[in-house]
Amino acid sequence: MSERLKIAINTGGGDAPGLNAVIEAVVMAAYNRNWEVFGIKNGYSGLLDTEDIVPLSPKQVRRISSIGGTILGTTNKGNPFEMPITNAAGDVEIRDISDRVVDNFKRLRLDCLVAIGGDGSLDIAYKFFQKGIPVIGVPKTIDNDLGGTVITFGFDTAVSIATDAIDRLHSTARSHERVIVVEVMGRHAGWIALHSGISGAANTILIPEIPFDIDKVCDHIMADELQGERYAIVVVAEGAAPAGGGQISQGGGEVGRQDVLLGGVGQYVAEEIAKKTKKDTRSLVLGHLQRGGSPTTFDRLLALRFGAAAIRIIEEEKFGSMVALDPPIVKAIPLDQVIGSIKNVPLDSDIVLTARDIGICFGD
Ligand code: F6P
């Protein structure tokens, strides 16, 4: 490698608080080695159209670690290996245009790509590594569903926001003696629901890992009522599903398709509880509030550590790896050990056991 390295950096998939902190650390650590950094706009799109590449210096990134979102923009649609393209006849075809990215990367004489993303974006990063691009992955997702790292940045912020929302729902639910069902994000993993539900003293937590029986949920609410607790908060992960039933998607699209989002199970659960318990019941979806605003101190620090570690790993030429938190250290692990699998909540984890021990119902 040449002495003065040229590093490219992009952010892909849904945004997560902490993305800017990674960018800040990468740029500062590179600058302190006399390297250059170029920001690729909107995931991989900036490498398809090379006008969407911006030089990044300390001036642009200093103190952006406290700001949510990503200064580079992001997308969960621009996979260069499977790009929908409208042909001359007006039909949409899926084409592999990844060679354009590789050609542009080489033409710009870039030395390495730091790809910040969740499973989808890291999968794309690994495919580019196989095509010869030196890549380092940085794991991000509020869902915390990526393996190889104890935690991803963005998760702590999302849990804090969800816990704060649950805390606020207690007073209104108690005043009206209502059941309030709150649906949180997480896709096929229940981490956000589990952590915020326990911290927010929910009556019931429903997660994808534990199929639920709505009658058991209702029994638990009514058993609490007999003890004098005349209201309840039920936290439902968007991927939770009744035993024997399927996950619910927004708009009823086919679950599992890339363009189909999960959502609606909170409303379903609320309707069932109202019907079966006759209690006044409301539901709300926290949605993208969980991804907005400043990262917590934990996420900021983790993201800064990930960014700086990415630069050290480039120095060691350990390409094709991802930075990962393995307390107390941040280390490099091979990307192919991470992609293609989801990190679910282990049912025997002490957090699940804690919830059960303190009387929280999982509907099982
Ligand atoms: O993966 C992060 C996430 O926020 C999921 O929890 C959620 O299902 C999805 O992204 C929402 O995606 P979009 O930003 O496309 O609405």
XYZ file of C-alpha atoms and ligand atoms in Angstrom:
380
model
C 0.000 0.000 0.000
C 1.122 3.574 -0.662
C 2.175 5.741 2.292
C -0.682 8.249 2.124
C -3.756 6.017 2.086
C -7.062 7.048 0.513
C -9.957 5.696 2.577
C -13.562 5.647 1.360
C -16.412 5.521 3.877
C -20.143 4.957 3.461
C -23.241 4.394 5.580
C -25.884 1.910 4.412
C -29.309 0.637 5.483
C -31.511 2.379 8.041
C -29.806 5.172 9.963
C -28.832 4.632 13.598
C -27.629 7.107 16.231
C -23.827 6.931 16.251
C -23.165 6.862 12.491
C -21.684 10.365 12.583
C -19.488 9.393 15.532
C -17.954 6.559 13.470
C -17.366 8.983 10.586
C -15.733 11.495 12.953
C -13.395 8.889 14.444
C -12.431 7.458 11.029
C -11.647 10.900 9.625
C -9.717 12.067 12.708
C -7.718 8.841 13.078
C -6.910 8.887 9.344
C -5.966 12.580 9.436
C -3.591 11.909 12.335
C -1.816 9.360 10.099
C -1.702 11.813 7.207
C -4.233 9.727 5.224
C -7.161 11.038 3.180
C -10.845 10.151 3.633
C -13.612 10.364 1.020
C -17.276 10.110 1.970
C -19.444 8.087 -0.418
C -22.968 9.507 -0.476
C -26.123 7.412 0.032
C -24.754 3.932 0.588
C -23.124 2.617 -2.565
C -24.911 5.073 -4.888
C -22.001 7.514 -4.611
C -19.682 4.942 -6.176
C -22.055 4.479 -9.100
C -22.071 8.206 -9.759
C -18.641 9.493 -8.755
C -19.879 13.056 -8.339
C -21.391 11.825 -5.086
C -18.052 11.537 -3.325
C -16.892 14.215 -0.901
C -13.457 14.727 0.637
C -13.773 14.690 4.436
C -11.407 16.632 6.665
C -11.449 17.393 10.408
C -13.276 20.657 9.611
C -16.359 18.764 8.329
C -16.512 16.158 11.068
C -15.330 17.788 14.267
C -17.942 17.249 17.006
C -20.545 15.610 14.774
C -20.444 12.598 17.141
C -23.361 14.050 19.123
C -25.585 14.491 16.066
C -28.044 11.785 14.984
C -28.487 10.525 11.409
C -25.598 10.458 8.946
C -23.934 13.356 7.172
C -23.325 10.991 4.212
C -26.954 10.009 3.689
C -28.063 6.392 3.526
C -30.448 4.089 1.706
C -31.769 0.591 2.156
C -32.572 0.272 -1.537
C -29.324 0.676 -3.485
C -27.810 -2.823 -3.650
C -25.482 -2.710 -6.719
C -25.631 -6.528 -6.962
C -29.425 -6.474 -7.339
C -30.369 -3.099 -8.736
C -33.899 -2.629 -10.138
C -33.463 -0.953 -13.547
C -36.261 0.087 -15.883
C -35.504 -1.248 -19.386
C -36.441 0.300 -22.757
C -39.797 -1.494 -22.712
C -40.592 0.108 -19.339
C -40.238 -3.156 -17.387
C -38.216 -3.323 -14.188
C -35.284 -5.765 -14.374
C -32.950 -6.726 -11.520
C -29.357 -6.257 -12.725
C -25.904 -6.720 -11.201
C -24.089 -3.410 -11.744
C -21.449 -4.009 -9.052
C -18.596 -3.856 -11.603
C -19.265 -0.131 -11.967
C -18.556 0.317 -8.258
C -15.340 -1.715 -8.504
C -14.197 0.239 -11.592
C -14.867 3.602 -9.943
C -13.127 2.488 -6.740
C -10.017 1.550 -8.734
C -10.125 4.611 -11.001
C -10.227 6.877 -7.926
C -7.215 4.963 -6.553
C -8.961 4.314 -3.250
C -7.133 1.949 -0.880
C -9.923 0.748 1.396
C -13.663 1.040 1.997
C -14.991 1.422 5.541
C -18.590 0.199 5.198
C -20.859 1.052 8.129
C -24.057 -0.956 8.090
C -26.290 -3.742 9.285
C -26.567 -7.273 7.881
C -27.687 -6.168 4.391
C -24.963 -3.536 3.922
C -22.251 -5.775 5.394
C -23.332 -8.591 3.088
C -22.834 -6.215 0.139
C -19.474 -5.127 1.621
C -18.348 -8.755 1.798
C -19.330 -9.332 -1.844
C -17.168 -6.336 -2.815
C -14.327 -7.784 -0.748
C -14.664 -10.977 -2.797
C -14.444 -8.814 -5.930
C -11.114 -7.401 -4.768
C -12.021 -4.267 -2.792
C -10.213 -4.082 0.569
C -13.116 -3.654 3.007
C -13.545 -3.113 6.743
C -17.089 -3.404 8.122
C -18.473 -1.447 11.068
C -21.616 -2.954 12.631
C -24.617 -0.671 13.121
C -28.236 -1.362 13.865
C -30.712 -0.274 16.491
C -32.055 -3.854 16.341
C -28.834 -5.341 17.855
C -29.394 -8.425 15.698
C -25.859 -8.718 14.274
C -23.659 -11.558 15.459
C -19.960 -11.388 16.283
C -20.242 -8.250 18.402
C -21.714 -8.106 21.887
C -23.659 -5.010 20.898
C -24.131 -2.682 17.935
C -24.217 1.093 18.292
C -27.683 2.640 17.982
C -29.255 -0.029 20.172
C -28.654 1.725 23.489
C -30.196 4.945 22.162
C -33.247 3.136 20.789
C -33.745 1.336 24.124
C -33.430 4.628 26.040
C -36.023 6.286 23.810
C -38.402 3.314 24.109
C -37.945 3.162 27.907
C -38.636 6.879 28.210
C -41.815 6.426 26.136
C -42.946 3.494 28.321
C -42.278 5.542 31.484
C -44.535 8.267 30.109
C -47.262 5.787 29.172
C -47.481 4.534 32.771
C -48.978 7.772 34.095
C -51.646 8.076 31.417
C -52.468 4.349 31.500
C -52.730 4.436 35.314
C -54.945 7.541 35.275
C -57.440 5.931 32.870
C -57.035 2.364 34.102
C -56.186 1.359 30.546
C -54.065 -1.222 28.841
C -51.607 0.492 26.515
C -49.817 -1.624 23.926
C -46.610 -0.139 22.540
C -45.032 -1.610 19.407
C -41.277 -1.201 19.092
C -38.828 -1.964 16.261
C -36.373 -4.862 16.035
C -37.337 -6.815 12.906
C -36.946 -10.540 13.680
C -35.229 -10.007 17.044
C -36.752 -8.932 20.346
C -33.820 -7.043 21.880
C -35.384 -3.569 21.951
C -38.685 -4.872 23.351
C -36.928 -6.994 25.967
C -34.537 -4.343 27.272
C -37.019 -1.449 27.225
C -39.880 -3.591 28.526
C -37.932 -4.719 31.591
C -36.474 -1.267 32.248
C -39.894 0.335 31.765
C -41.681 -2.131 34.086
C -44.008 -3.566 31.443
C -46.679 -6.064 32.456
C -46.021 -8.154 29.338
C -43.293 -8.302 26.677
C -43.918 -10.076 23.376
C -40.878 -10.938 21.248
C -40.369 -12.921 18.007
C -38.311 -15.549 19.844
C -41.303 -16.538 22.039
C -44.570 -17.172 20.151
C -47.394 -15.875 22.331
C -50.812 -17.067 23.407
C -53.117 -14.063 23.682
C -55.223 -15.783 26.352
C -52.152 -16.048 28.583
C -51.465 -12.336 28.068
C -55.063 -11.496 29.053
C -54.937 -13.826 32.067
C -51.775 -12.097 33.271
C -53.336 -8.634 32.936
C -56.463 -9.769 34.827
C -54.390 -11.540 37.519
C -52.545 -8.261 38.113
C -55.881 -6.461 38.287
C -56.961 -8.774 41.109
C -53.819 -7.627 42.941
C -54.981 -4.017 42.560
C -52.953 -3.118 39.439
C -55.779 -1.747 37.276
C -53.677 -0.765 34.264
C -50.971 -2.426 32.178
C -48.286 -1.645 29.648
C -47.686 -4.326 27.017
C -44.502 -3.978 24.927
C -44.653 -5.777 21.590
C -41.732 -6.224 19.205
C -42.804 -5.619 15.600
C -41.730 -9.185 14.743
C -43.697 -10.898 17.534
C -46.281 -13.465 16.406
C -48.959 -15.613 18.028
C -48.170 -19.318 18.412
C -49.250 -20.995 15.197
C -49.653 -17.655 13.419
C -47.358 -15.581 11.242
C -45.679 -12.215 11.644
C -47.714 -9.198 10.552
C -46.433 -6.852 7.860
C -47.309 -3.281 6.999
C -49.836 -3.297 4.169
C -50.114 -7.106 4.342
C -47.083 -7.705 2.077
C -45.219 -11.000 2.054
C -43.070 -11.242 5.215
C -39.405 -11.832 4.401
C -39.347 -9.765 1.206
C -36.739 -6.987 1.316
C -39.273 -4.266 0.536
C -41.877 -5.434 3.049
C -41.737 -3.946 6.551
C -43.017 -5.609 9.694
C -45.667 -3.762 11.690
C -49.225 -3.938 12.934
C -48.910 -6.611 15.620
C -49.355 -3.993 18.379
C -52.753 -3.019 17.012
C -53.726 -6.692 16.680
C -52.701 -7.426 20.284
C -54.569 -4.342 21.565
C -57.775 -5.362 19.759
C -57.587 -8.891 21.147
C -56.946 -7.659 24.709
C -59.874 -5.210 24.481
C -62.165 -7.958 23.165
C -61.154 -10.568 25.729
C -60.680 -8.455 28.901
C -63.235 -5.714 28.111
C -60.642 -3.260 29.368
C -60.232 0.133 27.745
C -57.192 -0.431 25.501
C -55.036 1.766 23.294
C -52.037 1.067 21.075
C -49.235 3.097 19.591
C -46.266 2.452 17.327
C -43.019 4.144 18.386
C -41.574 3.766 14.890
C -38.736 5.960 13.695
C -38.624 7.987 16.913
C -36.397 5.123 18.076
C -33.784 6.016 15.455
C -33.887 9.798 15.856
C -31.847 12.345 17.766
C -28.508 12.272 19.550
C -26.810 9.000 20.425
C -26.511 8.181 24.123
C -23.074 8.478 25.716
C -22.701 4.696 25.408
C -23.465 4.696 21.661
C -21.275 7.732 21.028
C -18.308 6.158 22.740
C -18.866 2.751 21.129
C -19.165 4.324 17.678
C -16.016 6.416 18.207
C -14.180 3.260 19.349
C -15.420 1.336 16.290
C -14.312 4.117 13.918
C -10.833 4.426 15.423
C -10.448 0.625 15.531
C -11.371 0.431 11.818
C -8.361 2.623 11.010
C -6.036 0.513 13.184
C -7.300 -2.620 11.410
C -6.584 -1.024 8.023
C -3.053 -0.373 9.264
C -2.774 -4.068 10.101
C -4.172 -4.876 6.604
C -6.813 -7.220 8.060
C -9.232 -6.631 5.199
C -12.517 -8.498 4.898
C -13.137 -8.088 8.622
C -15.588 -6.286 10.856
C -14.835 -4.426 14.067
C -16.600 -6.025 17.013
C -17.015 -5.343 20.710
C -15.713 -8.230 22.794
C -15.428 -6.518 26.196
C -13.143 -5.069 27.241
C -11.663 -4.879 23.741
C -12.702 -3.976 20.215
C -11.293 -6.537 17.796
C -11.471 -7.601 14.147
C -13.492 -10.660 13.151
C -13.875 -12.106 9.629
C -16.944 -10.639 7.876
C -18.017 -14.049 6.602
C -18.512 -15.178 10.219
C -21.155 -12.500 10.676
C -23.191 -12.163 7.518
C -26.256 -14.228 6.754
C -27.336 -14.958 10.314
C -29.451 -13.125 12.860
C -28.499 -12.769 16.517
C -31.690 -13.579 18.396
C -32.463 -13.264 22.104
C -31.311 -16.521 23.771
C -34.273 -17.859 25.716
C -32.078 -18.914 28.629
C -30.335 -15.532 28.869
C -30.301 -13.963 32.298
C -32.271 -10.997 30.947
C -35.192 -13.260 29.982
C -34.856 -15.052 33.333
C -34.803 -11.702 35.134
C -38.012 -10.656 33.411
C -39.710 -13.903 34.380
C -38.414 -13.661 37.966
C -39.844 -10.170 38.439
C -43.235 -11.242 37.121
C -43.216 -10.087 33.502
C -45.266 -12.262 31.156
C -44.029 -13.352 27.693
C -47.395 -14.799 26.694
C -46.081 -18.388 26.849
O -33.289 -2.312 10.941
C -33.643 -1.114 11.528
C -35.098 -0.837 11.356
O -35.335 0.367 12.018
C -36.037 -1.959 11.817
O -36.130 -2.029 13.205
C -37.303 -1.584 11.094
O -38.106 -2.705 10.867
C -36.791 -1.042 9.786
O -35.444 -0.654 10.000
C -37.556 0.143 9.256
O -37.024 0.494 8.026
P -37.364 1.827 7.235
O -36.375 2.871 7.658
O -37.196 1.448 5.812
O -38.774 2.251 7.591
